[in-house]
């Protein structure tokens, strides 16, 4: 379980936790997404750490891979506004692609839409299954 975001963000340069929450809410609004959903994704992806980098190369608050950064014109993946802007557009795109099916869209956000298509739903990868279940649980939609 992620810790309080202020733990991670307070000692880093850049916006504080309240500003990051505002940026996330604004990104959700601009993309037509539920703010609670985007907050849950950011919490799960980076624990609100704008400097997060995964071992697979995903970067920033919404853990964008370089291919996604290029697709959405992100020049600085550690800039919270750019990162959340691209991440929310991607999530909206996936929700549209999967006809509003939140588990499949989240599965695609984590493992890629090709894998969701291949498996006909959330791929049976432990990481992806835990990812989807964790976010749905956070939203109270088990």
PDB file of C-alpha atoms in Angstrom:
ATOM      1  CA  UNK A   1       0.000   0.000   0.000  1.00  0.00           C
ATOM      2  CA  UNK A   2       1.284   3.435  -0.917  1.00  0.00           C
ATOM      3  CA  UNK A   3       2.228   5.786   1.848  1.00  0.00           C
ATOM      4  CA  UNK A   4       0.932   9.310   2.318  1.00  0.00           C
ATOM      5  CA  UNK A   5       2.081  11.228  -0.786  1.00  0.00           C
ATOM      6  CA  UNK A   6       3.444  14.061   1.325  1.00  0.00           C
ATOM      7  CA  UNK A   7       6.128  11.631   2.551  1.00  0.00           C
ATOM      8  CA  UNK A   8       7.533  11.320  -0.964  1.00  0.00           C
ATOM      9  CA  UNK A   9       6.881  14.744  -2.356  1.00  0.00           C
ATOM     10  CA  UNK A  10       7.737  17.052   0.536  1.00  0.00           C
ATOM     11  CA  UNK A  11      11.499  16.611   0.219  1.00  0.00           C
ATOM     12  CA  UNK A  12      11.643  16.782  -3.582  1.00  0.00           C
ATOM     13  CA  UNK A  13      11.934  19.885  -5.731  1.00  0.00           C
ATOM     14  CA  UNK A  14       8.754  20.803  -7.529  1.00  0.00           C
ATOM     15  CA  UNK A  15       5.095  21.050  -6.553  1.00  0.00           C
ATOM     16  CA  UNK A  16       3.931  19.826  -3.174  1.00  0.00           C
ATOM     17  CA  UNK A  17       1.294  17.156  -2.598  1.00  0.00           C
ATOM     18  CA  UNK A  18      -1.683  19.517  -2.654  1.00  0.00           C
ATOM     19  CA  UNK A  19      -0.587  21.057  -5.953  1.00  0.00           C
ATOM     20  CA  UNK A  20      -0.059  17.588  -7.418  1.00  0.00           C
ATOM     21  CA  UNK A  21      -3.591  16.589  -6.385  1.00  0.00           C
ATOM     22  CA  UNK A  22      -4.881  19.752  -8.103  1.00  0.00           C
ATOM     23  CA  UNK A  23      -2.914  18.928 -11.272  1.00  0.00           C
ATOM     24  CA  UNK A  24      -4.316  15.390 -11.258  1.00  0.00           C
ATOM     25  CA  UNK A  25      -7.881  16.639 -10.780  1.00  0.00           C
ATOM     26  CA  UNK A  26      -7.455  19.180 -13.586  1.00  0.00           C
ATOM     27  CA  UNK A  27      -6.007  16.547 -15.925  1.00  0.00           C
ATOM     28  CA  UNK A  28      -8.948  14.272 -15.179  1.00  0.00           C
ATOM     29  CA  UNK A  29     -11.409  17.089 -15.893  1.00  0.00           C
ATOM     30  CA  UNK A  30      -9.713  18.039 -19.178  1.00  0.00           C
ATOM     31  CA  UNK A  31      -9.826  14.417 -20.359  1.00  0.00           C
ATOM     32  CA  UNK A  32     -13.393  13.837 -19.195  1.00  0.00           C
ATOM     33  CA  UNK A  33     -12.383  11.288 -16.576  1.00  0.00           C
ATOM     34  CA  UNK A  34     -13.477  10.747 -13.005  1.00  0.00           C
ATOM     35  CA  UNK A  35     -10.991  12.497 -10.718  1.00  0.00           C
ATOM     36  CA  UNK A  36     -11.099   9.650  -8.182  1.00  0.00           C
ATOM     37  CA  UNK A  37     -10.096   7.205 -10.921  1.00  0.00           C
ATOM     38  CA  UNK A  38      -7.111   9.280 -11.973  1.00  0.00           C
ATOM     39  CA  UNK A  39      -6.083   9.859  -8.345  1.00  0.00           C
ATOM     40  CA  UNK A  40      -6.193   6.065  -7.804  1.00  0.00           C
ATOM     41  CA  UNK A  41      -4.074   5.454 -10.913  1.00  0.00           C
ATOM     42  CA  UNK A  42      -1.483   8.046  -9.862  1.00  0.00           C
ATOM     43  CA  UNK A  43      -1.387   6.621  -6.347  1.00  0.00           C
ATOM     44  CA  UNK A  44      -0.867   3.095  -7.706  1.00  0.00           C
ATOM     45  CA  UNK A  45       1.606   4.102 -10.410  1.00  0.00           C
ATOM     46  CA  UNK A  46       3.922   6.421  -8.512  1.00  0.00           C
ATOM     47  CA  UNK A  47       2.559   7.035  -5.004  1.00  0.00           C
ATOM     48  CA  UNK A  48       2.357  10.699  -6.102  1.00  0.00           C
ATOM     49  CA  UNK A  49       6.121  10.879  -6.674  1.00  0.00           C
ATOM     50  CA  UNK A  50       6.659  12.995  -9.814  1.00  0.00           C
ATOM     51  CA  UNK A  51      10.258  11.741 -10.010  1.00  0.00           C
ATOM     52  CA  UNK A  52       9.321   8.040 -10.022  1.00  0.00           C
ATOM     53  CA  UNK A  53      11.093   5.861 -12.589  1.00  0.00           C
ATOM     54  CA  UNK A  54      10.416   2.158 -12.992  1.00  0.00           C
ATOM     55  CA  UNK A  55      12.985  -0.482 -13.857  1.00  0.00           C
ATOM     56  CA  UNK A  56      11.155  -0.863 -17.193  1.00  0.00           C
ATOM     57  CA  UNK A  57      11.655   2.825 -18.014  1.00  0.00           C
ATOM     58  CA  UNK A  58       8.250   4.278 -17.146  1.00  0.00           C
ATOM     59  CA  UNK A  59       8.518   7.808 -15.777  1.00  0.00           C
ATOM     60  CA  UNK A  60       6.657  10.362 -13.705  1.00  0.00           C
ATOM     61  CA  UNK A  61       3.356  10.463 -11.868  1.00  0.00           C
ATOM     62  CA  UNK A  62       1.453   8.251 -14.310  1.00  0.00           C
ATOM     63  CA  UNK A  63       4.504   6.157 -15.224  1.00  0.00           C
ATOM     64  CA  UNK A  64       4.578   6.872 -18.931  1.00  0.00           C
ATOM     65  CA  UNK A  65       6.746   4.753 -21.191  1.00  0.00           C
ATOM     66  CA  UNK A  66       8.877   6.624 -23.757  1.00  0.00           C
ATOM     67  CA  UNK A  67       6.602   5.480 -26.612  1.00  0.00           C
ATOM     68  CA  UNK A  68       3.578   7.026 -24.856  1.00  0.00           C
ATOM     69  CA  UNK A  69       5.551  10.189 -24.164  1.00  0.00           C
ATOM     70  CA  UNK A  70       6.354  10.470 -27.882  1.00  0.00           C
ATOM     71  CA  UNK A  71       2.751   9.693 -28.873  1.00  0.00           C
ATOM     72  CA  UNK A  72       1.410  12.549 -26.751  1.00  0.00           C
ATOM     73  CA  UNK A  73       4.257  15.045 -27.249  1.00  0.00           C
ATOM     74  CA  UNK A  74       5.665  14.907 -23.725  1.00  0.00           C
ATOM     75  CA  UNK A  75       9.027  16.691 -23.612  1.00  0.00           C
ATOM     76  CA  UNK A  76       9.565  16.347 -19.851  1.00  0.00           C
ATOM     77  CA  UNK A  77       8.005  13.226 -18.300  1.00  0.00           C
ATOM     78  CA  UNK A  78       8.799  14.532 -14.818  1.00  0.00           C
ATOM     79  CA  UNK A  79       6.728  17.673 -15.356  1.00  0.00           C
ATOM     80  CA  UNK A  80       3.500  16.817 -13.530  1.00  0.00           C
ATOM     81  CA  UNK A  81       1.246  18.739 -15.928  1.00  0.00           C
ATOM     82  CA  UNK A  82       2.720  17.141 -19.043  1.00  0.00           C
ATOM     83  CA  UNK A  83       2.771  13.694 -17.471  1.00  0.00           C
ATOM     84  CA  UNK A  84      -0.784  13.804 -16.143  1.00  0.00           C
ATOM     85  CA  UNK A  85      -2.031  15.395 -19.351  1.00  0.00           C
ATOM     86  CA  UNK A  86      -0.649  12.548 -21.454  1.00  0.00           C
ATOM     87  CA  UNK A  87      -1.561   9.855 -18.932  1.00  0.00           C
ATOM     88  CA  UNK A  88      -5.169  10.983 -18.712  1.00  0.00           C
ATOM     89  CA  UNK A  89      -5.481  11.211 -22.505  1.00  0.00           C
ATOM     90  CA  UNK A  90      -4.107   7.674 -22.751  1.00  0.00           C
ATOM     91  CA  UNK A  91      -6.494   6.385 -20.101  1.00  0.00           C
ATOM     92  CA  UNK A  92      -9.436   8.084 -21.848  1.00  0.00           C
ATOM     93  CA  UNK A  93      -8.327   6.574 -25.160  1.00  0.00           C
ATOM     94  CA  UNK A  94      -8.202   3.096 -23.580  1.00  0.00           C
ATOM     95  CA  UNK A  95     -11.632   3.519 -21.982  1.00  0.00           C
ATOM     96  CA  UNK A  96     -13.019   4.507 -25.380  1.00  0.00           C
ATOM     97  CA  UNK A  97     -11.233   1.607 -27.085  1.00  0.00           C
ATOM     98  CA  UNK A  98     -12.715  -0.882 -24.611  1.00  0.00           C
ATOM     99  CA  UNK A  99     -16.224   0.641 -24.604  1.00  0.00           C
ATOM    100  CA  UNK A 100     -15.973   2.003 -21.067  1.00  0.00           C
ATOM    101  CA  UNK A 101     -14.903  -1.363 -19.590  1.00  0.00           C
ATOM    102  CA  UNK A 102     -12.783  -0.073 -16.700  1.00  0.00           C
ATOM    103  CA  UNK A 103     -11.023  -3.368 -15.825  1.00  0.00           C
ATOM    104  CA  UNK A 104      -9.948  -3.889 -19.443  1.00  0.00           C
ATOM    105  CA  UNK A 105      -8.847  -0.249 -19.803  1.00  0.00           C
ATOM    106  CA  UNK A 106      -6.797  -0.488 -16.608  1.00  0.00           C
ATOM    107  CA  UNK A 107      -5.361  -3.811 -17.763  1.00  0.00           C
ATOM    108  CA  UNK A 108      -4.340  -2.123 -21.007  1.00  0.00           C
ATOM    109  CA  UNK A 109      -2.828   0.835 -19.135  1.00  0.00           C
ATOM    110  CA  UNK A 110      -0.666  -1.619 -17.219  1.00  0.00           C
ATOM    111  CA  UNK A 111       0.120  -4.331 -19.768  1.00  0.00           C
ATOM    112  CA  UNK A 112      -0.768  -2.766 -23.120  1.00  0.00           C
ATOM    113  CA  UNK A 113      -3.911  -2.926 -25.200  1.00  0.00           C
ATOM    114  CA  UNK A 114      -2.501  -5.698 -27.424  1.00  0.00           C
ATOM    115  CA  UNK A 115      -2.243  -7.966 -24.383  1.00  0.00           C
ATOM    116  CA  UNK A 116      -5.849  -7.222 -23.390  1.00  0.00           C
ATOM    117  CA  UNK A 117      -6.953  -8.029 -26.947  1.00  0.00           C
ATOM    118  CA  UNK A 118      -4.831 -11.185 -26.946  1.00  0.00           C
ATOM    119  CA  UNK A 119      -6.358 -12.472 -23.702  1.00  0.00           C
ATOM    120  CA  UNK A 120      -9.871 -11.165 -24.337  1.00  0.00           C
ATOM    121  CA  UNK A 121      -9.819  -9.255 -21.058  1.00  0.00           C
ATOM    122  CA  UNK A 122      -7.440  -8.451 -18.234  1.00  0.00           C
ATOM    123  CA  UNK A 123      -4.279 -10.482 -18.913  1.00  0.00           C
ATOM    124  CA  UNK A 124      -3.635 -13.192 -16.317  1.00  0.00           C
ATOM    125  CA  UNK A 125      -0.331 -11.672 -15.236  1.00  0.00           C
ATOM    126  CA  UNK A 126      -0.063 -11.346 -11.449  1.00  0.00           C
ATOM    127  CA  UNK A 127       1.198  -7.737 -11.666  1.00  0.00           C
ATOM    128  CA  UNK A 128      -1.629  -6.686 -13.977  1.00  0.00           C
ATOM    129  CA  UNK A 129      -4.309  -8.524 -12.031  1.00  0.00           C
ATOM    130  CA  UNK A 130      -3.110  -6.932  -8.774  1.00  0.00           C
ATOM    131  CA  UNK A 131      -2.937  -3.544 -10.479  1.00  0.00           C
ATOM    132  CA  UNK A 132      -6.527  -3.711 -11.727  1.00  0.00           C
ATOM    133  CA  UNK A 133      -7.867  -5.191  -8.487  1.00  0.00           C
ATOM    134  CA  UNK A 134      -6.016  -2.585  -6.412  1.00  0.00           C
ATOM    135  CA  UNK A 135      -7.415   0.368  -8.330  1.00  0.00           C
ATOM    136  CA  UNK A 136     -10.941  -1.030  -8.398  1.00  0.00           C
ATOM    137  CA  UNK A 137     -10.696  -1.674  -4.667  1.00  0.00           C
ATOM    138  CA  UNK A 138      -9.466   1.887  -4.116  1.00  0.00           C
ATOM    139  CA  UNK A 139     -12.545   3.085  -5.983  1.00  0.00           C
ATOM    140  CA  UNK A 140     -14.826   0.732  -4.038  1.00  0.00           C
ATOM    141  CA  UNK A 141     -15.713  -1.207  -7.190  1.00  0.00           C
ATOM    142  CA  UNK A 142     -14.436  -4.681  -6.352  1.00  0.00           C
TER     143      UNK A 142
END
